[in-house]
CSV table of C-alpha atoms in Angstrom, one decimal:
chain,number,residue,atom,x,y,z
H,1,UNK,CA,-20.6,-18.7,12.1
H,2,UNK,CA,-19.3,-17.2,15.4
H,3,UNK,CA,-17.3,-14.1,16.1
H,4,UNK,CA,-14.1,-16.1,15.8
H,5,UNK,CA,-15.0,-16.8,12.2
H,6,UNK,CA,-15.4,-20.5,12.7
H,7,UNK,CA,-11.7,-20.7,12.0
H,8,UNK,CA,-11.4,-24.2,13.4
H,9,UNK,CA,-14.1,-25.3,11.1
H,10,UNK,CA,-11.8,-24.2,8.2
H,11,UNK,CA,-8.8,-25.8,9.8
H,12,UNK,CA,-7.2,-22.5,11.0
H,13,UNK,CA,-6.3,-21.5,14.5
H,14,UNK,CA,-9.0,-19.5,16.3
H,15,UNK,CA,-8.4,-15.8,16.8
H,16,UNK,CA,-10.6,-12.7,17.3
H,17,UNK,CA,-11.6,-10.8,14.3
H,18,UNK,CA,-10.5,-7.6,16.0
H,19,UNK,CA,-6.9,-8.8,16.4
H,20,UNK,CA,-4.4,-9.8,13.7
H,21,UNK,CA,-3.7,-13.5,13.3
H,22,UNK,CA,0.0,-12.8,12.7
H,23,UNK,CA,1.0,-14.3,16.0
H,24,UNK,CA,-1.1,-17.4,15.6
H,25,UNK,CA,-0.5,-17.9,11.9
H,26,UNK,CA,3.3,-17.7,11.7
H,27,UNK,CA,5.3,-18.8,8.7
H,28,UNK,CA,5.8,-22.5,8.7
H,29,UNK,CA,9.2,-23.8,10.0
H,30,UNK,CA,11.6,-24.7,7.3
H,31,UNK,CA,10.7,-22.0,4.8
H,32,UNK,CA,13.9,-20.6,3.2
H,33,UNK,CA,14.6,-17.3,1.7
H,34,UNK,CA,14.7,-16.1,-1.9
H,35,UNK,CA,17.8,-16.0,-4.2
H,36,UNK,CA,19.3,-13.1,-2.5
H,37,UNK,CA,20.3,-13.0,1.2
H,38,UNK,CA,17.4,-13.5,3.6
H,39,UNK,CA,16.6,-11.6,6.8
H,40,UNK,CA,17.3,-13.2,10.2
H,41,UNK,CA,14.8,-15.7,11.6
H,42,UNK,CA,11.8,-14.3,13.3
H,43,UNK,CA,11.1,-14.3,17.0
H,44,UNK,CA,8.3,-16.9,16.4
H,45,UNK,CA,10.9,-19.5,15.6
H,46,UNK,CA,10.3,-19.8,11.9
H,47,UNK,CA,13.3,-20.3,9.6
H,48,UNK,CA,14.8,-17.6,7.4
H,49,UNK,CA,12.4,-14.9,6.3
H,50,UNK,CA,11.8,-15.3,2.5
H,51,UNK,CA,12.9,-12.5,0.2
H,52,UNK,CA,15.6,-9.8,0.2
H,53,UNK,CA,16.4,-6.2,-0.6
H,54,UNK,CA,19.5,-5.0,-2.3
H,55,UNK,CA,20.4,-1.3,-2.2
H,56,UNK,CA,22.8,0.0,-4.9
H,57,UNK,CA,24.1,3.6,-4.8
H,58,UNK,CA,23.6,5.6,-8.0
H,59,UNK,CA,26.6,7.2,-9.7
H,60,UNK,CA,26.8,10.7,-11.4
H,61,UNK,CA,26.5,10.5,-15.2
H,62,UNK,CA,26.4,14.3,-16.0
H,63,UNK,CA,27.1,17.4,-13.9
H,64,UNK,CA,25.9,21.0,-13.9
H,65,UNK,CA,28.6,23.0,-15.7
H,66,UNK,CA,27.0,26.4,-14.8
H,67,UNK,CA,27.8,28.9,-12.1
H,68,UNK,CA,27.3,28.5,-8.3
H,69,UNK,CA,25.3,27.5,-6.4
H,70,UNK,CA,24.6,24.4,-8.5
H,71,UNK,CA,28.0,24.2,-10.2
H,72,UNK,CA,29.2,20.6,-10.2
H,73,UNK,CA,26.0,19.1,-8.9
H,74,UNK,CA,24.9,15.9,-10.6
H,75,UNK,CA,22.2,16.5,-13.1
H,76,UNK,CA,21.8,12.8,-14.0
H,77,UNK,CA,22.6,9.7,-12.0
H,78,UNK,CA,22.3,6.0,-12.8
H,79,UNK,CA,23.8,2.6,-13.1
H,80,UNK,CA,23.7,-0.5,-15.3
H,81,UNK,CA,24.2,-3.9,-13.8
H,82,UNK,CA,24.0,-7.3,-15.4
H,83,UNK,CA,25.4,-9.3,-12.4
H,84,UNK,CA,22.6,-8.8,-9.8
H,85,UNK,CA,20.6,-11.6,-8.2
H,86,UNK,CA,17.0,-12.1,-9.1
H,87,UNK,CA,14.5,-9.3,-8.2
H,88,UNK,CA,10.9,-8.5,-9.1
H,89,UNK,CA,10.2,-5.0,-7.8
H,90,UNK,CA,12.3,-1.8,-8.0
H,91,UNK,CA,12.3,1.7,-6.7
H,92,UNK,CA,14.7,4.6,-6.0
H,93,UNK,CA,15.1,6.0,-2.5
H,94,UNK,CA,17.1,9.0,-1.1
H,95,UNK,CA,18.1,10.3,2.3
H,96,UNK,CA,15.6,13.1,3.2
H,97,UNK,CA,11.9,12.2,3.1
H,98,UNK,CA,11.1,15.9,3.0
H,99,UNK,CA,13.1,16.5,-0.2
H,100,UNK,CA,11.2,16.1,-3.4
H,101,UNK,CA,12.8,14.4,-6.4
H,102,UNK,CA,12.1,17.0,-9.1
H,103,UNK,CA,13.0,15.0,-12.2
H,104,UNK,CA,12.4,11.8,-14.0
H,105,UNK,CA,13.3,8.2,-13.2
H,106,UNK,CA,13.4,5.7,-16.1
H,107,UNK,CA,14.4,2.1,-15.9
H,108,UNK,CA,14.7,-1.0,-18.0
H,109,UNK,CA,15.2,-4.6,-16.8
H,110,UNK,CA,16.5,-7.9,-18.2
H,111,UNK,CA,14.2,-10.9,-17.9
H,112,UNK,CA,15.7,-13.8,-16.0
H,113,UNK,CA,13.6,-16.2,-18.2
H,114,UNK,CA,14.4,-14.9,-21.7
H,115,UNK,CA,17.5,-12.8,-21.2
H,116,UNK,CA,15.8,-10.0,-23.2
H,117,UNK,CA,15.7,-6.3,-22.1
H,118,UNK,CA,12.4,-4.5,-21.6
H,119,UNK,CA,11.7,-1.1,-23.0
H,120,UNK,CA,12.3,2.0,-20.8
H,121,UNK,CA,9.6,2.5,-18.2
H,122,UNK,CA,8.9,5.6,-16.1
H,123,UNK,CA,8.7,5.2,-12.3
H,124,UNK,CA,6.3,7.5,-10.5
H,125,UNK,CA,8.4,10.0,-8.5
H,126,UNK,CA,5.6,11.6,-6.5
H,127,UNK,CA,5.5,9.3,-3.5
H,128,UNK,CA,5.9,11.8,-0.7
H,129,UNK,CA,2.1,12.1,-0.5
H,130,UNK,CA,2.0,8.6,1.0
H,131,UNK,CA,3.3,8.2,4.5
H,132,UNK,CA,2.8,8.7,8.2
H,133,UNK,CA,1.5,12.1,9.5
H,134,UNK,CA,4.0,14.8,10.4
H,135,UNK,CA,5.1,14.6,14.0
H,136,UNK,CA,4.1,11.0,14.6
H,137,UNK,CA,6.5,8.5,16.0
H,138,UNK,CA,6.6,6.6,12.7
H,139,UNK,CA,7.4,9.8,10.7
H,140,UNK,CA,10.1,11.0,13.2
H,141,UNK,CA,11.8,7.6,13.8
H,142,UNK,CA,14.9,8.7,11.9
H,143,UNK,CA,14.6,5.7,9.6
H,144,UNK,CA,12.3,7.2,7.0
H,145,UNK,CA,13.6,8.0,3.5
H,146,UNK,CA,12.3,9.7,0.4
H,147,UNK,CA,11.3,7.3,-2.3
H,148,UNK,CA,9.6,6.8,-5.7
H,149,UNK,CA,6.7,4.5,-6.0
H,150,UNK,CA,7.7,0.9,-6.4
H,151,UNK,CA,7.5,-0.7,-9.9
H,152,UNK,CA,6.7,-4.4,-10.4
H,153,UNK,CA,8.9,-5.8,-13.2
H,154,UNK,CA,8.6,-9.6,-12.8
H,155,UNK,CA,11.6,-12.0,-12.4
H,156,UNK,CA,14.7,-10.1,-13.6
H,157,UNK,CA,18.5,-10.3,-13.2
H,158,UNK,CA,19.7,-7.2,-14.9
H,159,UNK,CA,18.9,-3.5,-14.5
H,160,UNK,CA,19.6,-0.1,-16.2
H,161,UNK,CA,18.3,3.1,-14.4
H,162,UNK,CA,18.6,6.8,-15.2
H,163,UNK,CA,17.5,9.6,-12.8
H,164,UNK,CA,17.5,13.1,-14.4
H,165,UNK,CA,16.9,16.5,-12.9
H,166,UNK,CA,14.3,18.8,-14.3
H,167,UNK,CA,15.1,22.3,-15.4
H,168,UNK,CA,12.7,23.6,-12.8
H,169,UNK,CA,10.7,25.8,-15.2
H,170,UNK,CA,9.8,26.1,-18.8
H,171,UNK,CA,12.5,28.7,-19.3
H,172,UNK,CA,15.3,27.1,-21.3
H,173,UNK,CA,17.8,29.2,-19.4
H,174,UNK,CA,16.5,28.1,-16.0
H,175,UNK,CA,19.0,26.2,-13.8
H,176,UNK,CA,18.1,22.5,-13.0
H,177,UNK,CA,17.0,21.6,-9.5
H,178,UNK,CA,19.6,19.5,-7.8
H,179,UNK,CA,18.8,15.8,-7.3
H,180,UNK,CA,18.3,14.6,-3.7
H,181,UNK,CA,21.3,13.3,-1.9
H,182,UNK,CA,21.9,9.6,-1.3
H,183,UNK,CA,20.1,8.3,-4.3
H,184,UNK,CA,20.0,4.5,-4.3
H,185,UNK,CA,18.3,1.8,-6.4
H,186,UNK,CA,16.3,-0.8,-4.4
H,187,UNK,CA,16.1,-4.3,-5.9
H,188,UNK,CA,13.4,-6.3,-4.1
H,189,UNK,CA,13.0,-10.0,-4.2
H,190,UNK,CA,9.6,-10.7,-2.6
H,191,UNK,CA,10.6,-14.3,-1.9
H,192,UNK,CA,8.4,-17.4,-1.9
H,193,UNK,CA,5.0,-17.3,-0.2
H,194,UNK,CA,5.2,-20.7,1.4
H,195,UNK,CA,2.4,-23.2,1.6
H,196,UNK,CA,-0.3,-20.7,2.8
H,197,UNK,CA,-0.8,-19.0,-0.6
H,198,UNK,CA,-1.8,-20.6,-3.9
H,199,UNK,CA,-3.7,-19.4,-6.9
H,200,UNK,CA,-7.4,-20.1,-7.1
H,201,UNK,CA,-8.8,-22.2,-9.9
H,202,UNK,CA,-10.1,-19.1,-11.7
H,203,UNK,CA,-6.8,-17.3,-11.6
H,204,UNK,CA,-7.4,-14.9,-8.7
H,205,UNK,CA,-4.8,-15.5,-5.9
H,206,UNK,CA,-7.0,-16.4,-3.0
H,207,UNK,CA,-4.9,-17.6,0.0
H,208,UNK,CA,-5.6,-20.8,1.8
H,209,UNK,CA,-5.6,-18.6,4.9
H,210,UNK,CA,-8.6,-16.3,4.4
H,211,UNK,CA,-11.2,-14.6,6.5
H,212,UNK,CA,-14.4,-15.9,5.1
H,213,UNK,CA,-17.4,-13.7,4.3
H,214,UNK,CA,-20.3,-14.1,6.9
H,215,UNK,CA,-23.9,-13.1,6.5
H,216,UNK,CA,-25.3,-9.8,7.6
H,217,UNK,CA,-26.3,-11.0,11.1
H,218,UNK,CA,-22.8,-12.2,11.8
H,219,UNK,CA,-21.3,-9.0,10.4
H,220,UNK,CA,-23.5,-6.9,12.8
H,221,UNK,CA,-22.0,-8.8,15.7
H,222,UNK,CA,-18.7,-7.1,14.8
H,223,UNK,CA,-20.1,-3.6,15.6
H,224,UNK,CA,-17.8,-1.8,18.0
H,225,UNK,CA,-19.2,-1.7,21.5
H,226,UNK,CA,-20.1,1.8,22.8
H,227,UNK,CA,-18.5,3.0,26.0
H,228,UNK,CA,-19.9,1.0,28.9
H,229,UNK,CA,-21.2,-2.1,27.2
H,230,UNK,CA,-22.2,-4.1,24.1
H,231,UNK,CA,-24.2,-2.6,21.2
H,232,UNK,CA,-27.9,-2.7,22.0
H,233,UNK,CA,-30.4,-4.6,19.9
H,234,UNK,CA,-31.9,-1.2,18.8
H,235,UNK,CA,-28.5,-0.1,17.6
H,236,UNK,CA,-28.0,-3.3,15.7
H,237,UNK,CA,-31.5,-3.0,14.1
H,238,UNK,CA,-30.7,0.6,13.0
H,239,UNK,CA,-27.2,-0.1,11.8
H,240,UNK,CA,-26.3,0.0,8.1
H,241,UNK,CA,-23.3,-2.3,7.7
H,242,UNK,CA,-22.6,-4.3,4.6
H,243,UNK,CA,-21.7,-8.0,4.9
H,244,UNK,CA,-18.0,-8.4,5.5
H,245,UNK,CA,-16.3,-9.6,2.2
H,246,UNK,CA,-13.8,-12.4,2.1
H,247,UNK,CA,-10.3,-11.0,3.0
H,248,UNK,CA,-7.0,-12.7,2.4
H,249,UNK,CA,-5.0,-12.4,5.6
H,250,UNK,CA,-1.4,-11.4,6.0
H,251,UNK,CA,-0.5,-15.0,6.4
H,252,UNK,CA,-2.5,-15.7,3.3
H,253,UNK,CA,-0.3,-13.4,1.1
H,254,UNK,CA,2.9,-14.5,2.9
H,255,UNK,CA,3.8,-11.6,5.1
H,256,UNK,CA,7.1,-12.0,6.9
H,257,UNK,CA,6.0,-10.7,10.3
H,258,UNK,CA,9.6,-10.2,11.6
H,259,UNK,CA,10.1,-7.4,9.1
H,260,UNK,CA,7.6,-5.0,10.7
H,261,UNK,CA,7.8,-3.3,14.1
H,262,UNK,CA,6.2,-5.1,17.0
H,263,UNK,CA,2.9,-4.0,18.3
H,264,UNK,CA,0.0,-2.1,16.7
H,265,UNK,CA,-1.1,1.5,16.6
H,266,UNK,CA,-4.8,2.5,16.5
H,267,UNK,CA,-6.8,5.5,15.8
H,268,UNK,CA,-10.3,6.2,17.3
H,269,UNK,CA,-12.6,5.2,14.4
H,270,UNK,CA,-12.9,5.1,10.6
H,271,UNK,CA,-14.8,8.0,9.2
H,272,UNK,CA,-13.3,8.1,5.7
H,273,UNK,CA,-11.9,5.5,3.3
H,274,UNK,CA,-9.2,6.9,1.1
H,275,UNK,CA,-8.8,5.1,-2.2
H,276,UNK,CA,-5.3,4.8,-3.8
H,277,UNK,CA,-3.5,3.1,-6.6
H,278,UNK,CA,-0.1,1.5,-5.9
H,279,UNK,CA,1.4,3.1,-9.1
H,280,UNK,CA,3.4,-0.2,-9.4
H,281,UNK,CA,2.2,-0.9,-13.0
H,282,UNK,CA,-0.4,-3.2,-14.4
H,283,UNK,CA,1.9,-6.0,-15.7
H,284,UNK,CA,1.0,-8.5,-13.1
H,285,UNK,CA,-1.3,-11.5,-13.1
H,286,UNK,CA,-3.8,-12.0,-10.2
H,287,UNK,CA,-1.8,-15.1,-9.3
H,288,UNK,CA,1.2,-12.8,-8.8
H,289,UNK,CA,-0.7,-10.4,-6.6
H,290,UNK,CA,0.5,-11.9,-3.2
H,291,UNK,CA,4.1,-11.5,-4.5
H,292,UNK,CA,3.5,-7.9,-5.5
H,293,UNK,CA,2.1,-7.2,-2.1
H,294,UNK,CA,5.1,-8.9,-0.4
H,295,UNK,CA,7.4,-6.7,-2.6
H,296,UNK,CA,5.5,-3.5,-1.6
H,297,UNK,CA,5.6,-4.5,2.0
H,298,UNK,CA,9.3,-5.0,2.0
H,299,UNK,CA,9.8,-1.8,0.1
H,300,UNK,CA,7.7,0.2,2.5
H,301,UNK,CA,9.5,-1.3,5.6
H,302,UNK,CA,13.1,-2.0,4.5
H,303,UNK,CA,13.6,0.7,1.9
H,304,UNK,CA,11.4,3.6,3.0
H,305,UNK,CA,11.7,3.0,6.8
H,306,UNK,CA,8.0,2.6,7.7
H,307,UNK,CA,6.8,0.4,10.6
H,308,UNK,CA,4.7,-1.8,8.3
H,309,UNK,CA,3.0,-1.7,4.9
H,310,UNK,CA,1.3,1.7,4.6
H,311,UNK,CA,-2.2,0.6,3.3
H,312,UNK,CA,-4.9,-1.0,5.5
H,313,UNK,CA,-6.2,-3.0,2.6
H,314,UNK,CA,-5.1,-3.9,-1.0
H,315,UNK,CA,-7.3,-5.1,-3.9
H,316,UNK,CA,-6.0,-6.8,-7.1
H,317,UNK,CA,-7.4,-6.5,-10.6
H,318,UNK,CA,-9.5,-9.7,-10.0
H,319,UNK,CA,-11.3,-8.1,-7.0
H,320,UNK,CA,-9.5,-10.1,-4.3
H,321,UNK,CA,-9.2,-8.1,-1.1
H,322,UNK,CA,-6.1,-8.4,1.1
H,323,UNK,CA,-5.3,-7.4,4.7
H,324,UNK,CA,-2.7,-4.7,4.7
H,325,UNK,CA,-1.2,-3.1,7.9
H,326,UNK,CA,-1.3,-5.5,10.8
H,327,UNK,CA,-3.6,-5.0,13.8
H,328,UNK,CA,-7.0,-6.5,12.9
H,329,UNK,CA,-9.1,-6.0,9.9
H,330,UNK,CA,-12.1,-4.9,12.0
H,331,UNK,CA,-10.1,-2.4,14.1
H,332,UNK,CA,-9.2,1.2,13.3
H,333,UNK,CA,-5.6,0.5,12.5
H,334,UNK,CA,-3.5,3.7,12.0
H,335,UNK,CA,-2.0,3.5,8.5
H,336,UNK,CA,0.5,5.5,6.5
H,337,UNK,CA,-1.3,6.2,3.3
H,338,UNK,CA,-2.6,9.8,3.1
H,339,UNK,CA,-0.2,12.2,4.7
H,340,UNK,CA,-2.1,14.5,7.0
H,341,UNK,CA,-5.3,12.4,7.2
H,342,UNK,CA,-4.2,9.0,8.5
H,343,UNK,CA,-6.1,9.4,11.8
H,344,UNK,CA,-9.8,8.2,11.7
H,345,UNK,CA,-9.4,6.9,8.2
H,346,UNK,CA,-8.5,3.7,6.3
H,347,UNK,CA,-6.4,3.4,3.2
H,348,UNK,CA,-7.5,1.1,0.4
H,349,UNK,CA,-5.0,0.6,-2.5
H,350,UNK,CA,-6.0,-1.0,-5.8
H,351,UNK,CA,-2.9,-2.7,-7.2
H,352,UNK,CA,-1.8,-1.1,-10.4
H,353,UNK,CA,-1.5,2.3,-12.2
H,354,UNK,CA,-4.8,4.0,-13.2
H,355,UNK,CA,-3.9,7.3,-14.8
H,356,UNK,CA,-4.8,6.1,-18.3
H,357,UNK,CA,-5.7,2.5,-17.7
H,358,UNK,CA,-9.2,1.6,-16.7
H,359,UNK,CA,-9.6,-0.3,-13.4
H,360,UNK,CA,-11.5,-3.6,-13.7
H,361,UNK,CA,-15.1,-3.7,-12.6
H,362,UNK,CA,-14.2,-6.5,-10.2
H,363,UNK,CA,-11.8,-4.1,-8.4
H,364,UNK,CA,-14.3,-1.3,-8.2
H,365,UNK,CA,-16.9,-3.7,-6.9
H,366,UNK,CA,-14.4,-4.9,-4.2
H,367,UNK,CA,-13.9,-1.3,-3.2
H,368,UNK,CA,-17.6,-0.9,-2.7
H,369,UNK,CA,-18.1,-4.1,-0.8
H,370,UNK,CA,-15.1,-3.4,1.5
H,371,UNK,CA,-16.1,0.1,2.3
H,372,UNK,CA,-19.8,-0.9,2.9
H,373,UNK,CA,-18.5,-3.2,5.6
H,374,UNK,CA,-15.6,-1.2,7.1
H,375,UNK,CA,-17.4,2.2,7.1
H,376,UNK,CA,-20.6,0.6,8.2
H,377,UNK,CA,-18.9,-0.7,11.4
H,378,UNK,CA,-18.5,3.0,12.3
H,379,UNK,CA,-21.9,4.2,11.2
H,380,UNK,CA,-20.7,6.0,8.1
H,381,UNK,CA,-22.8,6.5,5.0
H,382,UNK,CA,-20.7,5.9,1.9
H,383,UNK,CA,-22.7,8.6,0.0
H,384,UNK,CA,-22.2,11.1,2.8
H,385,UNK,CA,-19.6,13.7,3.8
H,386,UNK,CA,-17.8,14.2,7.0
H,387,UNK,CA,-15.0,16.2,8.6
H,388,UNK,CA,-11.4,15.3,9.3
H,389,UNK,CA,-8.7,17.5,10.9
H,390,UNK,CA,-5.5,17.9,8.9
H,391,UNK,CA,-2.3,16.9,10.5
H,392,UNK,CA,-0.4,18.9,7.9
H,393,UNK,CA,0.3,18.5,4.2
H,394,UNK,CA,0.6,20.3,0.9
H,395,UNK,CA,-3.1,20.9,0.4
H,396,UNK,CA,-4.4,21.7,3.9
H,397,UNK,CA,-2.5,23.2,6.8
H,398,UNK,CA,-2.2,21.5,10.2
H,399,UNK,CA,-5.3,21.9,12.3
H,400,UNK,CA,-7.7,22.8,9.5
H,401,UNK,CA,-11.1,21.0,9.6
H,402,UNK,CA,-11.7,19.6,6.1
H,403,UNK,CA,-15.0,18.4,4.7
H,404,UNK,CA,-14.5,15.2,2.7
H,405,UNK,CA,-16.5,12.5,1.0
H,406,UNK,CA,-16.8,9.4,3.2
H,407,UNK,CA,-15.2,7.6,0.3
H,408,UNK,CA,-12.5,9.9,-1.0
H,409,UNK,CA,-9.6,9.6,-3.4
H,410,UNK,CA,-6.1,10.2,-2.1
H,411,UNK,CA,-6.0,13.5,-4.1
H,412,UNK,CA,-8.9,14.9,-2.0
H,413,UNK,CA,-6.6,15.1,1.0
H,414,UNK,CA,-3.2,15.8,-0.7
H,415,UNK,CA,-2.2,17.4,-4.0
H,416,UNK,CA,-1.3,14.2,-5.9
H,417,UNK,CA,-2.4,12.3,-9.0
H,418,UNK,CA,-3.3,9.3,-6.9
H,419,UNK,CA,-5.4,7.2,-7.3
H,420,UNK,CA,-5.2,8.0,-11.0
H,421,UNK,CA,-7.8,9.8,-13.1
H,422,UNK,CA,-9.5,6.6,-14.3
H,423,UNK,CA,-9.9,5.1,-10.8
H,424,UNK,CA,-10.9,8.4,-9.3
H,425,UNK,CA,-13.7,8.6,-11.9
H,426,UNK,CA,-15.1,5.4,-10.6
H,427,UNK,CA,-15.5,6.5,-7.0
H,428,UNK,CA,-19.0,7.8,-7.5
H,429,UNK,CA,-20.2,4.4,-8.7
H,430,UNK,CA,-18.4,2.8,-5.7
H,431,UNK,CA,-20.2,5.2,-3.3
H,432,UNK,CA,-23.6,4.3,-4.7
H,433,UNK,CA,-22.9,0.5,-4.7
H,434,UNK,CA,-21.5,0.6,-1.1
H,435,UNK,CA,-24.7,2.4,0.1
H,436,UNK,CA,-26.8,-0.3,-1.6
H,437,UNK,CA,-24.7,-3.0,0.1
H,438,UNK,CA,-25.4,-1.3,3.4
H,439,UNK,CA,-29.2,-1.4,2.7
H,440,UNK,CA,-29.6,2.3,2.3
């Protein structure tokens, strides 16, 4: 198989592995949007972009009766609506991305299929740790908002949400911390995927548009060229790079390319892979994974104001790997996943919430296979450690050189619960397996 993946052999347009196929593999003409209003047609000439986002402002429910400075501030906000169009993913956003929501967000939804209401669910409010680095163009665009994690709820047509401020300390007499301004509920319809995505026979959603896995020899041909020429035969012989796993492309999971910003942004290389969980819940089937990703993509771009989905790759519970941020799966695409350490790193998100739930062995194996290849392209040992320079965050100040595992959890670079304790506990096994895949 050649460097262009033998795409014509599989019936796909030929394109370089280092460059995203978004331009060549556009949405098929005639695709229509979801139940809610769709976005304008893309510049590529496809019909209306599938899916929609509806933003509903929250209303005060209770106010602080105490003295100034918080007197009259809303201590609880929310809304209950039974007249909304269908949606499948929810989240809460607010105006200032640098303001923390110190409180709780609880939600229940009405199933469009049965008409029954779910129980109350908590939404993870600690989402500021994901995002572009301070001072970057993406972070300072003026479009970025504070936000909770997104929650996948399935096909719903009714919603009830409550956002409540914390007291701020364990002292019963302590004054509550005011809620952020501009709180809004985001209802996301991920839309239909179109003909490029269909569930595989065994239940894992493998897109018809997929980068196939080559053998080791073909993988080694993807090694980045050093300054001044192609990699030497000696370098290829000494390289430790795992075979590239199969990867579902953005076209494969139904990305609407007109949503994101044009062009791509790159870093120099990939020295560290940060593992995340999406904190979007585990109530999805693998056949629904492309829809979950489309929902997260739309939430990151339309609700949070990012230039594209934040993660470089995503993995579902069946171990299927998906291309994330556009720019080419073999290239060092700059993501927005680990604030302070996005440069020279890649972000890999396992779809789900893994604080108490155990990640599947298939997902952990996929992390190992993906990192063995991606890190191997840049000469990195998955069992090793390296240094990254912090761009600023809540754990390391800007400019500090930080020693990290080559495969790290999000919490290693930022004070956060991500990727959840149960997934974090599997990273040692992923490092060992990735090293074996590299032939170390």
